[in-house]
mmCIF file with all atom_site columns, C-alpha atoms in Angstrom:
data_model
loop_
_atom_site.group_PDB
_atom_site.id
_atom_site.type_symbol
_atom_site.label_atom_id
_atom_site.label_alt_id
_atom_site.label_comp_id
_atom_site.label_asym_id
_atom_site.label_entity_id
_atom_site.label_seq_id
_atom_site.pdbx_PDB_ins_code
_atom_site.Cartn_x
_atom_site.Cartn_y
_atom_site.Cartn_z
_atom_site.occupancy
_atom_site.B_iso_or_equiv
_atom_site.pdbx_formal_charge
_atom_site.auth_seq_id
_atom_site.auth_comp_id
_atom_site.auth_asym_id
_atom_site.auth_atom_id
_atom_site.pdbx_PDB_model_num
ATOM 1   C CA . MET A 1 1   ? 6.404   -160.910 55.844 1.00 0.00 ? 1   MET A CA 1
ATOM 2   C CA . LYS A 1 2   ? 4.698   -163.860 56.986 1.00 0.00 ? 2   LYS A CA 1
ATOM 3   C CA . PRO A 1 3   ? 4.319   -166.671 54.724 1.00 0.00 ? 3   PRO A CA 1
ATOM 4   C CA . THR A 1 4   ? 1.223   -167.310 52.417 1.00 0.00 ? 4   THR A CA 1
ATOM 5   C CA . LEU A 1 5   ? 0.018   -169.911 55.016 1.00 0.00 ? 5   LEU A CA 1
ATOM 6   C CA . ILE A 1 6   ? -3.186  -172.630 52.909 1.00 0.00 ? 6   ILE A CA 1
ATOM 7   C CA . TYR A 1 7   ? -4.982  -174.999 54.542 1.00 0.00 ? 7   TYR A CA 1
ATOM 8   C CA . CYS A 1 8   ? -4.883  -178.122 53.068 1.00 0.00 ? 8   CYS A CA 1
ATOM 9   C CA . VAL A 1 9   ? -7.117  -180.986 53.787 1.00 0.00 ? 9   VAL A CA 1
ATOM 10  C CA . ALA A 1 10  ? -9.856  -183.610 52.614 1.00 0.00 ? 10  ALA A CA 1
ATOM 11  C CA . ALA A 1 11  ? -13.694 -184.339 54.486 1.00 0.00 ? 11  ALA A CA 1
ATOM 12  C CA . SER A 1 12  ? -15.954 -185.731 53.488 1.00 0.00 ? 12  SER A CA 1
ATOM 13  C CA . LEU A 1 13  ? -19.138 -184.206 51.914 1.00 0.00 ? 13  LEU A CA 1
ATOM 14  C CA . ASP A 1 14  ? -20.585 -183.919 55.483 1.00 0.00 ? 14  ASP A CA 1
ATOM 15  C CA . GLY A 1 15  ? -17.652 -181.700 56.775 1.00 0.00 ? 15  GLY A CA 1
ATOM 16  C CA . TYR A 1 16  ? -15.533 -184.239 58.549 1.00 0.00 ? 16  TYR A CA 1
ATOM 17  C CA . ILE A 1 17  ? -11.684 -184.796 57.955 1.00 0.00 ? 17  ILE A CA 1
ATOM 18  C CA . ALA A 1 18  ? -11.889 -188.422 60.013 1.00 0.00 ? 18  ALA A CA 1
ATOM 19  C CA . ARG A 1 19  ? -13.565 -190.400 62.050 1.00 0.00 ? 19  ARG A CA 1
ATOM 20  C CA . PRO A 1 20  ? -13.974 -189.827 65.323 1.00 0.00 ? 20  PRO A CA 1
ATOM 21  C CA . ASP A 1 21  ? -11.360 -191.755 66.812 1.00 0.00 ? 21  ASP A CA 1
ATOM 22  C CA . GLY A 1 22  ? -9.146  -189.757 63.815 1.00 0.00 ? 22  GLY A CA 1
ATOM 23  C CA . SER A 1 23  ? -8.649  -192.631 61.880 1.00 0.00 ? 23  SER A CA 1
ATOM 24  C CA . CYS A 1 24  ? -8.925  -191.634 57.986 1.00 0.00 ? 24  CYS A CA 1
ATOM 25  C CA . ASP A 1 25  ? -8.703  -195.045 56.038 1.00 0.00 ? 25  ASP A CA 1
ATOM 26  C CA . TRP A 1 26  ? -12.167 -193.700 54.079 1.00 0.00 ? 26  TRP A CA 1
ATOM 27  C CA . LEU A 1 27  ? -9.486  -191.583 51.810 1.00 0.00 ? 27  LEU A CA 1
ATOM 28  C CA . ALA A 1 28  ? -8.571  -192.335 48.671 1.00 0.00 ? 28  ALA A CA 1
ATOM 29  C CA . GLY A 1 29  ? -6.766  -190.705 45.894 1.00 0.00 ? 29  GLY A CA 1
ATOM 30  C CA . ASP A 1 30  ? -3.343  -188.940 45.568 1.00 0.00 ? 30  ASP A CA 1
ATOM 31  C CA . ASP A 1 31  ? -3.286  -185.578 47.384 1.00 0.00 ? 31  ASP A CA 1
ATOM 32  C CA . GLU A 1 32  ? -3.377  -182.748 44.734 1.00 0.00 ? 32  GLU A CA 1
ATOM 33  C CA . ALA A 1 33  ? 0.008   -181.131 44.458 1.00 0.00 ? 33  ALA A CA 1
ATOM 34  C CA . ILE A 1 34  ? -0.107  -177.603 46.300 1.00 0.00 ? 34  ILE A CA 1
ATOM 35  C CA . ALA A 1 35  ? 3.102   -175.372 44.897 1.00 0.00 ? 35  ALA A CA 1
ATOM 36  C CA . CYS A 1 36  ? 4.293   -174.380 48.628 1.00 0.00 ? 36  CYS A CA 1
ATOM 37  C CA . ASP A 1 37  ? 7.671   -174.121 50.029 1.00 0.00 ? 37  ASP A CA 1
ATOM 38  C CA . GLY A 1 38  ? 7.660   -175.451 53.697 1.00 0.00 ? 38  GLY A CA 1
ATOM 39  C CA . LEU A 1 39  ? 5.435   -177.636 55.648 1.00 0.00 ? 39  LEU A CA 1
ATOM 40  C CA . LEU A 1 40  ? 3.495   -176.523 59.169 1.00 0.00 ? 40  LEU A CA 1
ATOM 41  C CA . LEU A 1 41  ? 1.562   -179.401 61.030 1.00 0.00 ? 41  LEU A CA 1
ATOM 42  C CA . GLY A 1 42  ? -0.282  -180.736 64.150 1.00 0.00 ? 42  GLY A CA 1
ATOM 43  C CA . ARG A 1 43  ? 1.227   -183.686 65.712 1.00 0.00 ? 43  ARG A CA 1
ATOM 44  C CA . ALA A 1 44  ? -1.678  -185.853 65.742 1.00 0.00 ? 44  ALA A CA 1
ATOM 45  C CA . THR A 1 45  ? -1.135  -184.714 61.529 1.00 0.00 ? 45  THR A CA 1
ATOM 46  C CA . TYR A 1 46  ? 2.001   -185.832 61.674 1.00 0.00 ? 46  TYR A CA 1
ATOM 47  C CA . ASP A 1 47  ? 1.280   -189.362 63.807 1.00 0.00 ? 47  ASP A CA 1
ATOM 48  C CA . ALA A 1 48  ? -1.446  -190.168 61.438 1.00 0.00 ? 48  ALA A CA 1
ATOM 49  C CA . LEU A 1 49  ? 0.882   -189.142 57.617 1.00 0.00 ? 49  LEU A CA 1
ATOM 50  C CA . SER A 1 50  ? 4.269   -190.059 58.785 1.00 0.00 ? 50  SER A CA 1
ATOM 51  C CA . ALA A 1 51  ? 3.440   -194.226 59.243 1.00 0.00 ? 51  ALA A CA 1
ATOM 52  C CA . HIS A 1 52  ? 1.174   -193.484 55.398 1.00 0.00 ? 52  HIS A CA 1
ATOM 53  C CA . TRP A 1 53  ? 3.370   -191.103 53.597 1.00 0.00 ? 53  TRP A CA 1
ATOM 54  C CA . SER A 1 54  ? 7.058   -189.801 53.337 1.00 0.00 ? 54  SER A CA 1
ATOM 55  C CA . LEU A 1 55  ? 7.018   -186.039 54.552 1.00 0.00 ? 55  LEU A CA 1
ATOM 56  C CA . PRO A 1 56  ? 7.955   -183.923 50.976 1.00 0.00 ? 56  PRO A CA 1
ATOM 57  C CA . LYS A 1 57  ? 12.220  -182.615 51.185 1.00 0.00 ? 57  LYS A CA 1
ATOM 58  C CA . LYS A 1 58  ? 10.704  -179.068 52.441 1.00 0.00 ? 58  LYS A CA 1
ATOM 59  C CA . PRO A 1 59  ? 11.727  -177.182 55.710 1.00 0.00 ? 59  PRO A CA 1
ATOM 60  C CA . THR A 1 60  ? 8.844   -178.634 58.153 1.00 0.00 ? 60  THR A CA 1
ATOM 61  C CA . LEU A 1 61  ? 8.029   -177.334 61.066 1.00 0.00 ? 61  LEU A CA 1
ATOM 62  C CA . LEU A 1 62  ? 5.624   -179.876 63.479 1.00 0.00 ? 62  LEU A CA 1
ATOM 63  C CA . LEU A 1 63  ? 3.383   -178.356 66.228 1.00 0.00 ? 63  LEU A CA 1
ATOM 64  C CA . THR A 1 64  ? 4.396   -180.615 69.351 1.00 0.00 ? 64  THR A CA 1
ATOM 65  C CA . ARG A 1 65  ? 4.834   -180.484 73.290 1.00 0.00 ? 65  ARG A CA 1
ATOM 66  C CA . HIS A 1 66  ? 6.035   -183.513 73.106 1.00 0.00 ? 66  HIS A CA 1
ATOM 67  C CA . ARG A 1 67  ? 9.326   -183.891 70.049 1.00 0.00 ? 67  ARG A CA 1
ATOM 68  C CA . PRO A 1 68  ? 8.475   -187.558 67.489 1.00 0.00 ? 68  PRO A CA 1
ATOM 69  C CA . THR A 1 69  ? 11.622  -189.455 68.113 1.00 0.00 ? 69  THR A CA 1
ATOM 70  C CA . HIS A 1 70  ? 13.988  -190.006 65.104 1.00 0.00 ? 70  HIS A CA 1
ATOM 71  C CA . PRO A 1 71  ? 11.685  -187.672 63.120 1.00 0.00 ? 71  PRO A CA 1
ATOM 72  C CA . PRO A 1 72  ? 12.639  -186.605 59.276 1.00 0.00 ? 72  PRO A CA 1
ATOM 73  C CA . GLU A 1 73  ? 15.995  -184.253 58.951 1.00 0.00 ? 73  GLU A CA 1
ATOM 74  C CA . GLN A 1 74  ? 13.810  -181.792 57.391 1.00 0.00 ? 74  GLN A CA 1
ATOM 75  C CA . VAL A 1 75  ? 10.954  -181.808 60.420 1.00 0.00 ? 75  VAL A CA 1
ATOM 76  C CA . ARG A 1 76  ? 11.726  -179.138 63.031 1.00 0.00 ? 76  ARG A CA 1
ATOM 77  C CA . ALA A 1 77  ? 10.217  -180.360 66.459 1.00 0.00 ? 77  ALA A CA 1
ATOM 78  C CA . ARG A 1 78  ? 8.352   -176.565 68.319 1.00 0.00 ? 78  ARG A CA 1
ATOM 79  C CA . HIS A 1 79  ? 6.359   -175.728 71.033 1.00 0.00 ? 79  HIS A CA 1
ATOM 80  C CA . CYS A 1 80  ? 5.296   -172.141 69.450 1.00 0.00 ? 80  CYS A CA 1
ATOM 81  C CA . THR A 1 81  ? 2.331   -169.919 68.653 1.00 0.00 ? 81  THR A CA 1
ATOM 82  C CA . PRO A 1 82  ? 1.668   -170.308 65.289 1.00 0.00 ? 82  PRO A CA 1
ATOM 83  C CA . SER A 1 83  ? 2.094   -167.363 64.226 1.00 0.00 ? 83  SER A CA 1
ATOM 84  C CA . GLU A 1 84  ? 6.430   -167.913 65.765 1.00 0.00 ? 84  GLU A CA 1
ATOM 85  C CA . ALA A 1 85  ? 6.167   -171.257 63.468 1.00 0.00 ? 85  ALA A CA 1
ATOM 86  C CA . LEU A 1 86  ? 5.179   -169.017 60.144 1.00 0.00 ? 86  LEU A CA 1
ATOM 87  C CA . ASP A 1 87  ? 8.015   -166.735 61.345 1.00 0.00 ? 87  ASP A CA 1
ATOM 88  C CA . GLU A 1 88  ? 10.550  -169.258 61.800 1.00 0.00 ? 88  GLU A CA 1
ATOM 89  C CA . LEU A 1 89  ? 9.540   -170.968 57.724 1.00 0.00 ? 89  LEU A CA 1
ATOM 90  C CA . ALA A 1 90  ? 9.984   -167.580 57.211 1.00 0.00 ? 90  ALA A CA 1
ATOM 91  C CA . ALA A 1 91  ? 13.610  -166.992 58.286 1.00 0.00 ? 91  ALA A CA 1
ATOM 92  C CA . LEU A 1 92  ? 14.054  -169.547 56.199 1.00 0.00 ? 92  LEU A CA 1
ATOM 93  C CA . GLY A 1 93  ? 13.483  -168.397 52.885 1.00 0.00 ? 93  GLY A CA 1
ATOM 94  C CA . CYS A 1 94  ? 9.343   -170.020 52.722 1.00 0.00 ? 94  CYS A CA 1
ATOM 95  C CA . ARG A 1 95  ? 7.319   -167.855 50.971 1.00 0.00 ? 95  ARG A CA 1
ATOM 96  C CA . ARG A 1 96  ? 4.542   -170.582 50.603 1.00 0.00 ? 96  ARG A CA 1
ATOM 97  C CA . VAL A 1 97  ? 3.548   -172.486 53.664 1.00 0.00 ? 97  VAL A CA 1
ATOM 98  C CA . ARG A 1 98  ? 0.902   -175.476 53.498 1.00 0.00 ? 98  ARG A CA 1
ATOM 99  C CA . LEU A 1 99  ? -0.809  -176.110 56.174 1.00 0.00 ? 99  LEU A CA 1
ATOM 100 C CA . LEU A 1 100 ? -1.537  -180.621 56.878 1.00 0.00 ? 100 LEU A CA 1
ATOM 101 C CA . GLY A 1 101 ? -4.664  -181.731 58.006 1.00 0.00 ? 101 GLY A CA 1
ATOM 102 C CA . GLY A 1 102 ? -5.691  -180.605 62.354 1.00 0.00 ? 102 GLY A CA 1
ATOM 103 C CA . SER A 1 103 ? -8.992  -179.434 62.405 1.00 0.00 ? 103 SER A CA 1
ATOM 104 C CA . SER A 1 104 ? -7.348  -177.763 65.701 1.00 0.00 ? 104 SER A CA 1
ATOM 105 C CA . LEU A 1 105 ? -4.198  -176.123 64.037 1.00 0.00 ? 105 LEU A CA 1
ATOM 106 C CA . ALA A 1 106 ? -6.284  -174.520 60.897 1.00 0.00 ? 106 ALA A CA 1
ATOM 107 C CA . GLY A 1 107 ? -8.833  -173.297 64.325 1.00 0.00 ? 107 GLY A CA 1
ATOM 108 C CA . ASN A 1 108 ? -5.996  -172.210 65.351 1.00 0.00 ? 108 ASN A CA 1
ATOM 109 C CA . CYS A 1 109 ? -4.305  -170.469 62.706 1.00 0.00 ? 109 CYS A CA 1
ATOM 110 C CA . SER A 1 110 ? -8.717  -169.054 61.618 1.00 0.00 ? 110 SER A CA 1
ATOM 111 C CA . ALA A 1 111 ? -8.795  -167.896 65.042 1.00 0.00 ? 111 ALA A CA 1
ATOM 112 C CA . ALA A 1 112 ? -5.283  -165.810 64.426 1.00 0.00 ? 112 ALA A CA 1
ATOM 113 C CA . GLY A 1 113 ? -5.915  -164.504 60.845 1.00 0.00 ? 113 GLY A CA 1
ATOM 114 C CA . LEU A 1 114 ? -3.407  -166.591 60.505 1.00 0.00 ? 114 LEU A CA 1
ATOM 115 C CA . LEU A 1 115 ? -4.794  -168.598 57.130 1.00 0.00 ? 115 LEU A CA 1
ATOM 116 C CA . ASP A 1 116 ? -4.393  -166.977 53.456 1.00 0.00 ? 116 ASP A CA 1
ATOM 117 C CA . GLU A 1 117 ? -6.715  -169.843 51.462 1.00 0.00 ? 117 GLU A CA 1
ATOM 118 C CA . LEU A 1 118 ? -8.152  -172.508 51.732 1.00 0.00 ? 118 LEU A CA 1
ATOM 119 C CA . VAL A 1 119 ? -7.869  -175.951 49.356 1.00 0.00 ? 119 VAL A CA 1
ATOM 120 C CA . VAL A 1 120 ? -10.347 -178.629 50.445 1.00 0.00 ? 120 VAL A CA 1
ATOM 121 C CA . ARG A 1 121 ? -10.864 -181.878 48.311 1.00 0.00 ? 121 ARG A CA 1
ATOM 122 C CA . LEU A 1 122 ? -14.489 -182.440 49.514 1.00 0.00 ? 122 LEU A CA 1
ATOM 123 C CA . MET A 1 123 ? -15.114 -186.630 49.011 1.00 0.00 ? 123 MET A CA 1
ATOM 124 C CA . PRO A 1 124 ? -17.999 -188.303 48.445 1.00 0.00 ? 124 PRO A CA 1
ATOM 125 C CA . HIS A 1 125 ? -18.445 -189.843 51.599 1.00 0.00 ? 125 HIS A CA 1
ATOM 126 C CA . LEU A 1 126 ? -21.317 -188.611 54.959 1.00 0.00 ? 126 LEU A CA 1
ATOM 127 C CA . LEU A 1 127 ? -19.162 -190.596 57.745 1.00 0.00 ? 127 LEU A CA 1
ATOM 128 C CA . GLY A 1 128 ? -21.838 -188.730 60.050 1.00 0.00 ? 128 GLY A CA 1
ATOM 129 C CA . ALA A 1 129 ? -19.285 -188.287 63.186 1.00 0.00 ? 129 ALA A CA 1
ATOM 130 C CA . GLY A 1 130 ? -15.716 -187.354 62.900 1.00 0.00 ? 130 GLY A CA 1
ATOM 131 C CA . VAL A 1 131 ? -13.227 -184.413 63.683 1.00 0.00 ? 131 VAL A CA 1
ATOM 132 C CA . PRO A 1 132 ? -14.889 -181.654 61.775 1.00 0.00 ? 132 PRO A CA 1
ATOM 133 C CA . LEU A 1 133 ? -12.941 -179.349 59.540 1.00 0.00 ? 133 LEU A CA 1
ATOM 134 C CA . PHE A 1 134 ? -12.052 -176.975 61.532 1.00 0.00 ? 134 PHE A CA 1
ATOM 135 C CA . ALA A 1 135 ? -11.908 -176.821 65.845 1.00 0.00 ? 135 ALA A CA 1
ATOM 136 C CA . GLY A 1 136 ? -13.428 -173.289 66.758 1.00 0.00 ? 136 GLY A CA 1
ATOM 137 C CA . GLY A 1 137 ? -11.861 -170.528 64.813 1.00 0.00 ? 137 GLY A CA 1
ATOM 138 C CA . MET A 1 138 ? -14.115 -167.251 63.865 1.00 0.00 ? 138 MET A CA 1
ATOM 139 C CA . GLU A 1 139 ? -16.385 -166.874 61.214 1.00 0.00 ? 139 GLU A CA 1
ATOM 140 C CA . ARG A 1 140 ? -14.484 -166.242 58.022 1.00 0.00 ? 140 ARG A CA 1
ATOM 141 C CA . GLN A 1 141 ? -15.921 -165.079 54.638 1.00 0.00 ? 141 GLN A CA 1
ATOM 142 C CA . LEU A 1 142 ? -13.945 -167.051 51.665 1.00 0.00 ? 142 LEU A CA 1
ATOM 143 C CA . GLN A 1 143 ? -13.584 -166.263 47.507 1.00 0.00 ? 143 GLN A CA 1
ATOM 144 C CA . LEU A 1 144 ? -13.807 -168.731 45.389 1.00 0.00 ? 144 LEU A CA 1
ATOM 145 C CA . ILE A 1 145 ? -10.357 -169.505 43.241 1.00 0.00 ? 145 ILE A CA 1
ATOM 146 C CA . ASP A 1 146 ? -10.703 -172.412 41.541 1.00 0.00 ? 146 ASP A CA 1
ATOM 147 C CA . ALA A 1 147 ? -12.904 -175.463 42.117 1.00 0.00 ? 147 ALA A CA 1
ATOM 148 C CA . TYR A 1 148 ? -13.224 -178.439 39.301 1.00 0.00 ? 148 TYR A CA 1
ATOM 149 C CA . ASN A 1 149 ? -14.349 -182.441 39.633 1.00 0.00 ? 149 ASN A CA 1
ATOM 150 C CA . LEU A 1 150 ? -11.700 -184.671 40.433 1.00 0.00 ? 150 LEU A CA 1
ATOM 151 C CA . ASN A 1 151 ? -11.402 -188.756 39.721 1.00 0.00 ? 151 ASN A CA 1
ATOM 152 C CA . GLY A 1 152 ? -14.232 -191.172 41.421 1.00 0.00 ? 152 GLY A CA 1
ATOM 153 C CA . GLY A 1 153 ? -16.601 -187.562 41.806 1.00 0.00 ? 153 GLY A CA 1
ATOM 154 C CA . SER A 1 154 ? -14.665 -185.747 44.190 1.00 0.00 ? 154 SER A CA 1
ATOM 155 C CA . ILE A 1 155 ? -14.030 -181.969 44.043 1.00 0.00 ? 155 ILE A CA 1
ATOM 156 C CA . HIS A 1 156 ? -11.412 -179.645 44.184 1.00 0.00 ? 156 HIS A CA 1
ATOM 157 C CA . LEU A 1 157 ? -12.097 -176.560 45.857 1.00 0.00 ? 157 LEU A CA 1
ATOM 158 C CA . HIS A 1 158 ? -9.882  -173.606 46.469 1.00 0.00 ? 158 HIS A CA 1
ATOM 159 C CA . TYR A 1 159 ? -10.607 -170.898 47.972 1.00 0.00 ? 159 TYR A CA 1
ATOM 160 C CA . ARG A 1 160 ? -9.460  -166.800 49.193 1.00 0.00 ? 160 ARG A CA 1
ATOM 161 C CA . VAL A 1 161 ? -10.422 -166.025 52.643 1.00 0.00 ? 161 VAL A CA 1
ATOM 162 C CA . LEU A 1 162 ? -10.886 -162.749 53.177 1.00 0.00 ? 162 LEU A CA 1
ATOM 163 C CA . PRO A 1 163 ? -9.646  -160.504 55.542 1.00 0.00 ? 163 PRO A CA 1
ATOM 164 C CA . GLU A 1 164 ? -12.167 -159.885 58.750 1.00 0.00 ? 164 GLU A CA 1
ATOM 165 C CA . PRO A 1 165 ? -14.804 -156.722 57.461 1.00 0.00 ? 165 PRO A CA 1
ATOM 166 C CA . GLN A 1 166 ? -14.443 -153.534 58.847 1.00 0.00 ? 166 GLN A CA 1
ATOM 167 C CA . TYR A 1 167 ? -17.445 -152.005 60.988 1.00 0.00 ? 167 TYR A CA 1
ATOM 168 C CA . VAL A 1 168 ? -17.847 -147.995 60.425 1.00 0.00 ? 168 VAL A CA 1
ATOM 169 C CA . THR A 1 169 ? -18.848 -146.834 64.211 1.00 0.00 ? 169 THR A CA 1
ATOM 170 C CA . GLU A 1 170 ? -20.451 -143.156 64.153 1.00 0.00 ? 170 GLU A CA 1
#
């Protein structure tokens, strides 16, 4: 059984998660604690986070074609599909996996029907251009689970990704 996949990301009010050059220097505030057993992330997010943030001591799967030098011991680098990555994390006992950042990876997971939840910290900032919340993917309907104000004017939004609609043909 695949674990629940939760895409957790901070986004500007105009829907970007990073500047056009990939920088996130406009983000402020602490990362919210989302209950999870494991992490899934792409290489660009790993590179951005590893310089400024230590990854939690949880099983972490990094999807990349090029292995990083000296990754933390909990980080496994793989070149595989997101579905295969979730299978591997499930085999390690992960039931709730946090997908950290990564517009392309989030889009791929969405297109494959793997996303179960979306947690967005909506920041009171307009970037005007940059890396979108999702790159590609497909249309999905969401159901609001929770929403509340955070310090500094940010808003926490937690959604459940609804299954694809079933169309009846006659």
